[in-house]
């Protein structure tokens, strides 16, 4: 009964309320829908996105800020990080069969004519040059740049190699000496250059030239060589000496024999390709990777040049006015400084990966030589700071490098920040072409028609 009375009272109270308007009913429906969406966790984002009836622009592209073209003094002095170390790292791979019987110590310096390692107690020595030993030298009259390396090095260490034929000379290439019979070795002789060699534009040279050139016996018959008794003669092959070539003459072969005897090798006059390692100069043993008793054909050791330099990986945009021969100052870990200069600027651009994202920064290697070797004595490798000296300019107009825009037709421009006072996205102002000058400390010197101090331009934040 109480419930019925209460229900009657509620109905009486509702009857006293004013009839809801159409607008009120619509508002109630909307609020009810929103309440349901919020309760299910679906409508929160919609409600936020719809707030105020405006949808914000999606995030895209770099932030843009307004900067003023400033008149300032600029200096080309820049400091970059580099690494000091030995030049020209090279791995030495053994050749042929055999067992390693001697290796140098790490840090040792090996010069011309000194042994670098030994295989089966046969030394492999260092010769200076640019052409490696790529073949067995066993044939009188052989011609090539590798033979020039042998001739120059034996002469440099004091051996008489006799006369070398001039460029343009035609020489007779004979059968390899270890394929001749004893009968051939005792037959009338001729040299690789005389009398079977002819100078350009001349007739057959006199037979007396062989003795004059110091190219003695033991080379084989001048008209033909034989590979064995009773076999058909093998005609000599004519070869023309080119500029930079050497010729394996009897005089050079005799010098090889004397040199072999001095290094405790059987004096055959035949030079194996594994007997010599050709380097640009003296080398320093940077690492020994093999052990005595290892197979000779494996990787044996690594060498470097004996000189040191600093390698500076530099972003291509940072090169600016850096040139070969430019003076620099190298700050060492000890706090001391030494002078140097830019030796080379690399031509290979590499992309250094950053953060594993696949995006890279284009960098190029700048090599800096050190003027005083004593200043870096005792330092095998170390991080250093390199200060690049440059010109200084006063009162130039400059903007941050991020204000430059590359034009499709070439050159650069800046975009005017027209009617924009806050940071955000570009307002699409007018592009003004500019000429660039010095780059320094994140700024770039600009000039051009309409460019004035104080004007506002856009730059990346």
CSV table of C-alpha atoms in Angstrom, one decimal:
chain,number,residue,atom,x,y,z
A,1,UNK,CA,0.0,0.0,0.0
A,2,UNK,CA,2.9,2.4,0.8
A,3,UNK,CA,4.4,1.5,-2.5
A,4,UNK,CA,1.3,2.3,-4.3
A,5,UNK,CA,0.9,5.6,-2.5
A,6,UNK,CA,4.5,6.5,-3.3
A,7,UNK,CA,3.9,5.6,-7.0
A,8,UNK,CA,0.9,7.8,-7.0
A,9,UNK,CA,2.9,10.7,-5.6
A,10,UNK,CA,5.6,10.3,-8.2
A,11,UNK,CA,3.0,10.4,-10.9
A,12,UNK,CA,1.4,13.4,-9.4
A,13,UNK,CA,4.9,15.1,-9.2
A,14,UNK,CA,5.6,14.3,-12.9
A,15,UNK,CA,2.3,15.6,-13.8
A,16,UNK,CA,3.2,19.0,-12.3
A,17,UNK,CA,6.5,19.2,-14.4
A,18,UNK,CA,6.3,21.2,-17.7
A,19,UNK,CA,6.2,19.2,-21.0
A,20,UNK,CA,9.8,18.8,-22.4
A,21,UNK,CA,10.5,20.8,-25.5
A,22,UNK,CA,11.8,19.2,-28.7
A,23,UNK,CA,15.2,20.8,-28.1
A,24,UNK,CA,15.4,19.3,-24.6
A,25,UNK,CA,14.5,15.9,-25.9
A,26,UNK,CA,17.2,16.0,-28.5
A,27,UNK,CA,19.8,17.1,-25.9
A,28,UNK,CA,18.9,14.3,-23.6
A,29,UNK,CA,19.3,11.8,-26.4
A,30,UNK,CA,22.7,13.1,-27.4
A,31,UNK,CA,23.9,13.0,-23.8
A,32,UNK,CA,22.6,9.5,-23.4
A,33,UNK,CA,24.6,8.3,-26.5
A,34,UNK,CA,27.8,10.0,-25.3
A,35,UNK,CA,27.4,8.3,-21.9
A,36,UNK,CA,27.1,4.9,-23.5
A,37,UNK,CA,30.2,5.5,-25.7
A,38,UNK,CA,32.2,6.7,-22.8
A,39,UNK,CA,31.1,3.7,-20.7
A,40,UNK,CA,32.4,1.3,-23.4
A,41,UNK,CA,35.7,3.2,-23.9
A,42,UNK,CA,34.9,4.0,-27.6
A,43,UNK,CA,33.7,7.6,-27.5
A,44,UNK,CA,36.5,9.3,-25.6
A,45,UNK,CA,38.6,9.8,-28.7
A,46,UNK,CA,35.7,10.9,-30.7
A,47,UNK,CA,34.7,13.4,-28.0
A,48,UNK,CA,38.2,14.8,-27.9
A,49,UNK,CA,38.6,15.0,-31.6
A,50,UNK,CA,35.3,16.8,-31.9
A,51,UNK,CA,35.9,19.3,-29.2
A,52,UNK,CA,35.2,22.8,-30.3
A,53,UNK,CA,34.1,21.6,-33.8
A,54,UNK,CA,37.7,21.9,-35.1
A,55,UNK,CA,40.0,19.0,-36.1
A,56,UNK,CA,43.7,19.8,-35.6
A,57,UNK,CA,46.1,19.2,-38.5
A,58,UNK,CA,48.0,15.9,-38.5
A,59,UNK,CA,51.7,15.9,-37.4
A,60,UNK,CA,53.9,15.9,-40.6
A,61,UNK,CA,57.3,17.3,-41.6
A,62,UNK,CA,59.9,19.3,-39.6
A,63,UNK,CA,59.0,22.1,-37.3
A,64,UNK,CA,59.6,25.5,-38.8
A,65,UNK,CA,60.8,28.6,-36.9
A,66,UNK,CA,61.2,32.2,-37.9
A,67,UNK,CA,64.7,33.6,-37.9
A,68,UNK,CA,66.1,37.0,-38.8
A,69,UNK,CA,68.9,37.5,-41.3
A,70,UNK,CA,71.7,38.7,-39.0
A,71,UNK,CA,74.9,40.8,-39.7
A,72,UNK,CA,77.7,39.0,-38.0
A,73,UNK,CA,81.4,38.2,-38.0
A,74,UNK,CA,82.2,34.6,-39.3
A,75,UNK,CA,85.3,32.6,-38.8
A,76,UNK,CA,86.3,29.5,-40.8
A,77,UNK,CA,88.0,27.8,-37.9
A,78,UNK,CA,86.3,24.4,-37.2
A,79,UNK,CA,87.2,21.6,-34.8
A,80,UNK,CA,86.4,18.0,-35.9
A,81,UNK,CA,87.1,14.6,-34.3
A,82,UNK,CA,89.6,12.3,-35.9
A,83,UNK,CA,91.7,9.2,-35.3
A,84,UNK,CA,95.5,9.2,-35.3
A,85,UNK,CA,97.1,6.0,-36.6
A,86,UNK,CA,99.5,4.4,-39.0
A,87,UNK,CA,98.9,4.6,-42.7
A,88,UNK,CA,98.1,2.0,-45.4
A,89,UNK,CA,97.1,-1.2,-43.5
A,90,UNK,CA,97.8,-4.3,-45.5
A,91,UNK,CA,97.3,-8.0,-44.9
A,92,UNK,CA,100.1,-10.3,-46.0
A,93,UNK,CA,99.0,-13.6,-47.4
A,94,UNK,CA,101.5,-16.4,-47.8
A,95,UNK,CA,102.1,-18.0,-51.2
A,96,UNK,CA,102.8,-21.6,-52.2
A,97,UNK,CA,103.3,-24.6,-50.1
A,98,UNK,CA,105.5,-25.0,-47.0
A,99,UNK,CA,105.6,-24.3,-43.3
A,100,UNK,CA,106.2,-21.0,-41.6
A,101,UNK,CA,109.5,-21.2,-39.8
A,102,UNK,CA,110.1,-17.5,-38.7
A,103,UNK,CA,107.9,-14.5,-38.1
A,104,UNK,CA,108.8,-10.9,-37.0
A,105,UNK,CA,107.7,-9.3,-33.7
A,106,UNK,CA,104.7,-7.0,-33.6
A,107,UNK,CA,105.9,-3.4,-33.9
A,108,UNK,CA,109.1,-4.3,-35.8
A,109,UNK,CA,110.1,-2.2,-38.8
A,110,UNK,CA,111.2,-4.0,-42.0
A,111,UNK,CA,113.2,-2.1,-44.7
A,112,UNK,CA,114.4,-2.9,-48.2
A,113,UNK,CA,116.2,-6.2,-48.5
A,114,UNK,CA,115.3,-7.4,-45.0
A,115,UNK,CA,113.3,-10.6,-44.4
A,116,UNK,CA,109.6,-10.3,-43.5
A,117,UNK,CA,109.1,-14.0,-42.7
A,118,UNK,CA,110.5,-17.4,-43.6
A,119,UNK,CA,108.9,-20.5,-45.1
A,120,UNK,CA,110.8,-23.8,-44.9
A,121,UNK,CA,113.8,-21.6,-43.9
A,122,UNK,CA,113.6,-19.7,-47.2
A,123,UNK,CA,113.3,-15.9,-46.5
A,124,UNK,CA,110.7,-13.7,-48.1
A,125,UNK,CA,112.2,-10.2,-48.3
A,126,UNK,CA,110.9,-6.7,-48.8
A,127,UNK,CA,111.5,-4.8,-52.0
A,128,UNK,CA,110.2,-1.3,-52.7
A,129,UNK,CA,108.0,-0.6,-55.7
A,130,UNK,CA,104.5,-0.5,-57.1
A,131,UNK,CA,104.3,-3.8,-59.1
A,132,UNK,CA,104.0,-7.0,-57.1
A,133,UNK,CA,105.9,-10.2,-58.0
A,134,UNK,CA,103.3,-12.2,-59.8
A,135,UNK,CA,105.4,-14.8,-61.6
A,136,UNK,CA,108.5,-16.9,-61.5
A,137,UNK,CA,111.5,-15.2,-63.1
A,138,UNK,CA,113.4,-17.9,-64.8
A,139,UNK,CA,113.6,-16.9,-68.5
A,140,UNK,CA,116.4,-14.8,-70.0
A,141,UNK,CA,114.9,-12.0,-72.0
A,142,UNK,CA,111.8,-11.8,-70.0
A,143,UNK,CA,110.4,-8.2,-69.9
A,144,UNK,CA,108.1,-6.5,-67.4
A,145,UNK,CA,107.6,-4.0,-64.6
A,146,UNK,CA,108.1,-6.6,-62.0
A,147,UNK,CA,111.6,-7.2,-63.4
A,148,UNK,CA,112.3,-3.5,-63.1
A,149,UNK,CA,111.4,-3.7,-59.4
A,150,UNK,CA,114.0,-6.5,-58.9
A,151,UNK,CA,116.7,-4.6,-60.9
A,152,UNK,CA,116.1,-1.3,-59.1
A,153,UNK,CA,116.2,-3.0,-55.6
A,154,UNK,CA,119.3,-5.1,-56.2
A,155,UNK,CA,121.1,-2.0,-57.5
A,156,UNK,CA,119.9,0.0,-54.5
A,157,UNK,CA,121.4,-2.5,-52.1
A,158,UNK,CA,124.8,-2.5,-53.9
A,159,UNK,CA,124.7,-5.2,-56.6
A,160,UNK,CA,126.0,-4.6,-60.1
A,161,UNK,CA,123.2,-5.6,-62.5
A,162,UNK,CA,124.9,-4.7,-65.7
A,163,UNK,CA,123.3,-2.6,-68.5
A,164,UNK,CA,119.5,-2.6,-68.9
A,165,UNK,CA,118.1,-2.3,-72.4
A,166,UNK,CA,116.4,1.0,-73.2
A,167,UNK,CA,112.7,1.4,-74.1
A,168,UNK,CA,112.1,0.3,-77.7
A,169,UNK,CA,114.8,-2.3,-77.7
A,170,UNK,CA,113.7,-5.7,-79.2
A,171,UNK,CA,115.0,-8.6,-77.1
A,172,UNK,CA,114.9,-12.4,-77.6
A,173,UNK,CA,113.1,-14.3,-74.8
A,174,UNK,CA,114.7,-17.7,-74.2
A,175,UNK,CA,113.7,-21.1,-72.7
A,176,UNK,CA,113.6,-21.1,-68.9
A,177,UNK,CA,117.0,-21.9,-67.5
A,178,UNK,CA,116.0,-24.9,-65.5
A,179,UNK,CA,114.6,-26.6,-68.7
A,180,UNK,CA,117.9,-26.5,-70.6
A,181,UNK,CA,120.2,-29.4,-70.9
A,182,UNK,CA,123.8,-29.4,-69.8
A,183,UNK,CA,124.7,-29.5,-73.5
A,184,UNK,CA,122.9,-26.2,-74.0
A,185,UNK,CA,124.6,-24.6,-71.0
A,186,UNK,CA,128.0,-25.3,-72.6
A,187,UNK,CA,127.1,-24.1,-76.1
A,188,UNK,CA,128.2,-20.8,-77.6
A,189,UNK,CA,126.4,-18.1,-75.7
A,190,UNK,CA,124.5,-14.9,-76.3
A,191,UNK,CA,122.8,-12.5,-73.9
A,192,UNK,CA,119.2,-11.4,-73.7
A,193,UNK,CA,120.2,-8.1,-75.2
A,194,UNK,CA,123.3,-8.9,-77.3
A,195,UNK,CA,123.7,-9.9,-80.0
A,196,UNK,CA,120.0,-10.9,-80.3
A,197,UNK,CA,118.8,-7.5,-79.2
A,198,UNK,CA,118.4,-4.6,-81.6
A,199,UNK,CA,118.0,-1.0,-80.8
A,200,UNK,CA,115.2,0.8,-82.6
A,201,UNK,CA,116.3,2.0,-86.0
A,202,UNK,CA,119.6,0.1,-86.0
A,203,UNK,CA,120.8,-3.1,-87.7
A,204,UNK,CA,122.1,-6.2,-85.9
A,205,UNK,CA,124.5,-5.1,-83.2
A,206,UNK,CA,128.1,-6.3,-83.1
A,207,UNK,CA,128.7,-9.6,-81.2
A,208,UNK,CA,131.3,-7.8,-79.0
A,209,UNK,CA,128.5,-6.0,-77.2
A,210,UNK,CA,127.9,-9.0,-75.0
A,211,UNK,CA,131.2,-8.8,-73.2
A,212,UNK,CA,131.0,-5.0,-73.0
A,213,UNK,CA,127.6,-5.2,-71.2
A,214,UNK,CA,128.9,-7.7,-68.7
A,215,UNK,CA,126.3,-10.3,-69.8
A,216,UNK,CA,128.5,-13.5,-69.6
A,217,UNK,CA,128.0,-17.1,-70.5
A,218,UNK,CA,125.4,-19.7,-69.5
A,219,UNK,CA,122.4,-18.3,-71.3
A,220,UNK,CA,122.0,-20.7,-74.3
A,221,UNK,CA,122.5,-20.5,-78.0
A,222,UNK,CA,121.8,-17.2,-79.8
A,223,UNK,CA,120.0,-18.7,-82.8
A,224,UNK,CA,117.9,-21.3,-80.9
A,225,UNK,CA,117.2,-23.1,-77.6
A,226,UNK,CA,116.6,-26.8,-77.2
A,227,UNK,CA,114.5,-28.4,-74.5
A,228,UNK,CA,116.5,-31.6,-74.6
A,229,UNK,CA,118.8,-33.7,-76.8
A,230,UNK,CA,117.3,-34.8,-80.1
A,231,UNK,CA,114.3,-32.4,-79.8
A,232,UNK,CA,113.4,-29.8,-82.4
A,233,UNK,CA,114.8,-26.3,-81.8
A,234,UNK,CA,112.5,-23.8,-80.0
A,235,UNK,CA,112.6,-20.4,-81.7
A,236,UNK,CA,113.2,-17.4,-79.5
A,237,UNK,CA,110.3,-15.0,-78.9
A,238,UNK,CA,110.9,-11.4,-79.7
A,239,UNK,CA,109.7,-8.8,-77.1
A,240,UNK,CA,109.9,-5.0,-77.3
A,241,UNK,CA,110.9,-3.2,-74.1
A,242,UNK,CA,108.4,-0.6,-73.0
A,243,UNK,CA,108.9,2.5,-70.8
A,244,UNK,CA,109.2,1.3,-67.2
A,245,UNK,CA,110.1,-2.3,-68.1
A,246,UNK,CA,113.0,-4.2,-66.9
A,247,UNK,CA,114.7,-7.1,-68.7
A,248,UNK,CA,116.0,-10.3,-67.2
A,249,UNK,CA,119.5,-10.1,-68.6
A,250,UNK,CA,122.5,-12.3,-67.7
A,251,UNK,CA,123.9,-9.4,-65.7
A,252,UNK,CA,120.7,-9.2,-63.7
A,253,UNK,CA,120.5,-13.0,-63.3
A,254,UNK,CA,124.1,-13.0,-62.0
A,255,UNK,CA,123.2,-10.3,-59.5
A,256,UNK,CA,120.3,-12.4,-58.3
A,257,UNK,CA,122.7,-15.4,-57.8
A,258,UNK,CA,125.0,-13.3,-55.7
A,259,UNK,CA,122.1,-11.9,-53.6
A,260,UNK,CA,120.7,-15.4,-53.1
A,261,UNK,CA,124.0,-16.5,-51.7
A,262,UNK,CA,124.1,-13.6,-49.3
A,263,UNK,CA,120.7,-14.6,-47.8
A,264,UNK,CA,121.6,-18.3,-47.6
A,265,UNK,CA,119.5,-19.5,-50.5
A,266,UNK,CA,120.7,-21.8,-53.3
A,267,UNK,CA,122.2,-19.4,-56.0
A,268,UNK,CA,120.1,-20.5,-59.0
A,269,UNK,CA,119.5,-17.1,-60.4
A,270,UNK,CA,115.7,-18.0,-60.5
A,271,UNK,CA,113.5,-15.8,-58.4
A,272,UNK,CA,110.2,-17.3,-57.1
A,273,UNK,CA,107.2,-15.0,-56.7
A,274,UNK,CA,107.1,-16.0,-53.0
A,275,UNK,CA,110.7,-14.7,-52.5
A,276,UNK,CA,109.7,-11.1,-52.4
A,277,UNK,CA,106.9,-8.9,-51.0
A,278,UNK,CA,106.8,-5.5,-52.8
A,279,UNK,CA,105.8,-2.5,-50.7
A,280,UNK,CA,105.8,1.3,-51.2
A,281,UNK,CA,108.5,1.7,-48.6
A,282,UNK,CA,109.5,0.5,-45.1
A,283,UNK,CA,106.7,-1.3,-43.3
A,284,UNK,CA,105.8,-1.7,-39.7
A,285,UNK,CA,104.4,-5.0,-38.5
A,286,UNK,CA,101.1,-4.1,-36.9
A,287,UNK,CA,99.8,-7.6,-36.2
A,288,UNK,CA,101.1,-11.2,-36.4
A,289,UNK,CA,98.2,-13.6,-37.1
A,290,UNK,CA,100.1,-16.8,-37.9
A,291,UNK,CA,102.3,-19.0,-35.7
A,292,UNK,CA,105.4,-20.9,-36.6
A,293,UNK,CA,104.4,-24.2,-37.9
A,294,UNK,CA,101.3,-22.9,-39.7
A,295,UNK,CA,100.7,-23.5,-43.4
A,296,UNK,CA,102.4,-20.9,-45.5
A,297,UNK,CA,99.4,-20.2,-47.7
A,298,UNK,CA,97.4,-18.8,-44.8
A,299,UNK,CA,97.1,-15.2,-43.7
A,300,UNK,CA,100.4,-14.5,-41.9
A,301,UNK,CA,100.6,-10.9,-40.7
A,302,UNK,CA,99.5,-7.3,-41.3
A,303,UNK,CA,101.8,-4.3,-42.0
A,304,UNK,CA,101.4,-0.6,-42.2
A,305,UNK,CA,103.5,2.3,-43.4
A,306,UNK,CA,105.9,3.7,-40.8
A,307,UNK,CA,104.2,7.1,-41.1
A,308,UNK,CA,101.2,8.3,-39.1
A,309,UNK,CA,98.3,10.4,-40.1
A,310,UNK,CA,94.9,11.5,-38.9
A,311,UNK,CA,91.7,10.3,-40.5
A,312,UNK,CA,88.7,12.6,-40.1
A,313,UNK,CA,85.3,11.3,-41.3
A,314,UNK,CA,83.4,14.4,-42.3
A,315,UNK,CA,79.9,15.0,-43.5
A,316,UNK,CA,80.0,16.2,-47.1
A,317,UNK,CA,78.1,19.4,-46.2
A,318,UNK,CA,80.8,20.2,-43.7
A,319,UNK,CA,83.6,20.2,-46.2
A,320,UNK,CA,83.0,23.8,-47.1
A,321,UNK,CA,86.3,25.4,-48.0
A,322,UNK,CA,88.6,22.6,-46.8
A,323,UNK,CA,91.3,22.0,-49.4
A,324,UNK,CA,94.4,19.8,-49.8
A,325,UNK,CA,97.4,21.6,-48.4
A,326,UNK,CA,95.3,23.6,-45.8
A,327,UNK,CA,97.1,24.1,-42.5
A,328,UNK,CA,95.6,22.4,-39.4
A,329,UNK,CA,96.3,22.0,-35.7
A,330,UNK,CA,96.1,18.5,-34.1
A,331,UNK,CA,95.2,18.4,-30.4
A,332,UNK,CA,96.6,15.2,-28.9
A,333,UNK,CA,95.2,13.3,-25.9
A,334,UNK,CA,98.2,14.6,-23.8
A,335,UNK,CA,96.9,18.1,-24.2
A,336,UNK,CA,99.8,19.1,-26.5
A,337,UNK,CA,99.2,20.4,-30.0
A,338,UNK,CA,101.2,19.8,-33.2
A,339,UNK,CA,100.9,21.3,-36.7
A,340,UNK,CA,99.7,19.4,-39.8
A,341,UNK,CA,98.0,19.9,-43.1
A,342,UNK,CA,95.3,18.3,-45.2
A,343,UNK,CA,97.0,15.6,-47.2
A,344,UNK,CA,94.1,14.2,-49.2
A,345,UNK,CA,90.3,14.5,-49.5
A,346,UNK,CA,88.7,11.2,-50.3
A,347,UNK,CA,86.5,10.7,-53.4
A,348,UNK,CA,84.4,7.9,-52.0
A,349,UNK,CA,81.2,9.0,-50.2
A,350,UNK,CA,79.9,6.5,-47.6
A,351,UNK,CA,76.6,6.5,-45.8
A,352,UNK,CA,77.1,5.9,-42.1
A,353,UNK,CA,74.1,4.1,-40.7
A,354,UNK,CA,72.6,5.8,-37.6
A,355,UNK,CA,70.4,4.0,-35.1
A,356,UNK,CA,69.8,1.0,-37.3
A,357,UNK,CA,67.0,2.8,-39.0
A,358,UNK,CA,68.5,2.4,-42.4
A,359,UNK,CA,68.9,6.2,-42.8
A,360,UNK,CA,72.5,7.3,-43.3
A,361,UNK,CA,74.6,10.4,-43.2
A,362,UNK,CA,76.9,11.0,-46.2
A,363,UNK,CA,80.5,11.2,-45.1
A,364,UNK,CA,83.9,11.5,-46.8
A,365,UNK,CA,87.4,10.8,-45.3
A,366,UNK,CA,89.8,13.6,-45.0
A,367,UNK,CA,93.5,12.6,-44.3
A,368,UNK,CA,95.7,15.0,-42.3
A,369,UNK,CA,99.5,14.5,-42.2
A,370,UNK,CA,101.5,15.5,-39.1
A,371,UNK,CA,104.4,17.8,-39.6
A,372,UNK,CA,106.6,16.5,-36.7
A,373,UNK,CA,106.8,12.7,-36.3
A,374,UNK,CA,108.4,13.2,-32.9
A,375,UNK,CA,105.2,14.8,-31.6
A,376,UNK,CA,103.3,11.6,-32.1
A,377,UNK,CA,106.1,9.2,-31.2
A,378,UNK,CA,104.9,6.4,-29.0
A,379,UNK,CA,101.2,6.7,-30.0
A,380,UNK,CA,100.0,3.9,-32.1
A,381,UNK,CA,96.4,5.0,-32.3
A,382,UNK,CA,94.4,7.6,-30.4
A,383,UNK,CA,91.3,9.9,-30.8
A,384,UNK,CA,92.3,13.5,-31.5
A,385,UNK,CA,90.8,16.9,-32.3
A,386,UNK,CA,91.6,18.6,-35.6
A,387,UNK,CA,91.3,22.3,-35.9
A,388,UNK,CA,90.9,23.5,-39.5
A,389,UNK,CA,92.2,27.0,-39.9
A,390,UNK,CA,90.2,29.2,-42.3
A,391,UNK,CA,89.5,32.7,-43.4
A,392,UNK,CA,87.6,35.2,-41.3
A,393,UNK,CA,84.9,37.6,-42.5
A,394,UNK,CA,83.4,40.6,-40.7
A,395,UNK,CA,79.9,42.1,-41.1
A,396,UNK,CA,78.4,39.5,-43.4
A,397,UNK,CA,74.7,38.5,-43.6
A,398,UNK,CA,74.1,35.0,-42.3
A,399,UNK,CA,71.3,32.6,-41.5
A,400,UNK,CA,71.2,29.1,-40.0
A,401,UNK,CA,72.1,26.4,-42.5
A,402,UNK,CA,68.6,25.0,-42.0
A,403,UNK,CA,67.2,28.0,-43.7
A,404,UNK,CA,68.7,27.0,-47.1
A,405,UNK,CA,66.4,25.4,-49.6
A,406,UNK,CA,67.9,23.6,-52.7
A,407,UNK,CA,66.3,24.8,-56.0
A,408,UNK,CA,65.4,22.3,-58.7
A,409,UNK,CA,67.2,24.3,-61.3
A,410,UNK,CA,70.3,24.5,-59.1
A,411,UNK,CA,71.5,26.9,-56.3
A,412,UNK,CA,69.7,27.8,-53.1
A,413,UNK,CA,67.0,30.1,-51.8
A,414,UNK,CA,65.4,31.1,-48.5
A,415,UNK,CA,61.7,31.3,-47.8
A,416,UNK,CA,60.3,34.5,-46.4
A,417,UNK,CA,58.3,34.1,-43.2
A,418,UNK,CA,55.4,36.3,-44.3
A,419,UNK,CA,52.6,37.0,-41.8
A,420,UNK,CA,53.8,34.3,-39.4
A,421,UNK,CA,54.8,35.0,-35.8
A,422,UNK,CA,54.7,31.6,-34.1
A,423,UNK,CA,56.6,28.4,-34.5
A,424,UNK,CA,54.9,25.6,-36.5
A,425,UNK,CA,54.5,24.8,-40.1
A,426,UNK,CA,55.6,26.7,-43.2
A,427,UNK,CA,53.1,29.4,-44.3
A,428,UNK,CA,54.3,29.1,-47.8
A,429,UNK,CA,56.1,32.4,-48.1
A,430,UNK,CA,57.9,33.7,-51.2
A,431,UNK,CA,61.2,32.1,-52.2
A,432,UNK,CA,64.2,34.4,-52.6
A,433,UNK,CA,67.3,33.0,-54.4
A,434,UNK,CA,70.6,33.6,-52.5
A,435,UNK,CA,74.3,33.1,-53.1
A,436,UNK,CA,76.1,31.2,-50.4
A,437,UNK,CA,79.5,32.0,-49.0
A,438,UNK,CA,81.3,30.8,-45.9
A,439,UNK,CA,79.9,28.0,-43.7
A,440,UNK,CA,80.8,28.1,-40.0
A,441,UNK,CA,79.4,26.9,-36.8
A,442,UNK,CA,76.0,26.1,-38.2
A,443,UNK,CA,75.6,29.4,-40.1
A,444,UNK,CA,76.0,30.2,-43.7
A,445,UNK,CA,76.8,33.5,-45.3
A,446,UNK,CA,74.1,34.6,-47.9
A,447,UNK,CA,73.7,37.5,-50.3
A,448,UNK,CA,71.4,38.4,-53.1
A,449,UNK,CA,68.8,40.8,-54.3
A,450,UNK,CA,66.4,41.7,-51.6
A,451,UNK,CA,68.4,40.1,-48.8
A,452,UNK,CA,68.7,42.6,-45.9
A,453,UNK,CA,69.6,42.5,-42.2
A,454,UNK,CA,66.5,41.8,-40.0
A,455,UNK,CA,64.3,40.3,-42.7
A,456,UNK,CA,62.5,37.2,-41.4
A,457,UNK,CA,63.0,33.8,-43.1
A,458,UNK,CA,61.9,30.2,-42.3
A,459,UNK,CA,64.4,27.7,-40.9
A,460,UNK,CA,64.0,24.1,-39.6
A,461,UNK,CA,63.7,24.0,-35.8
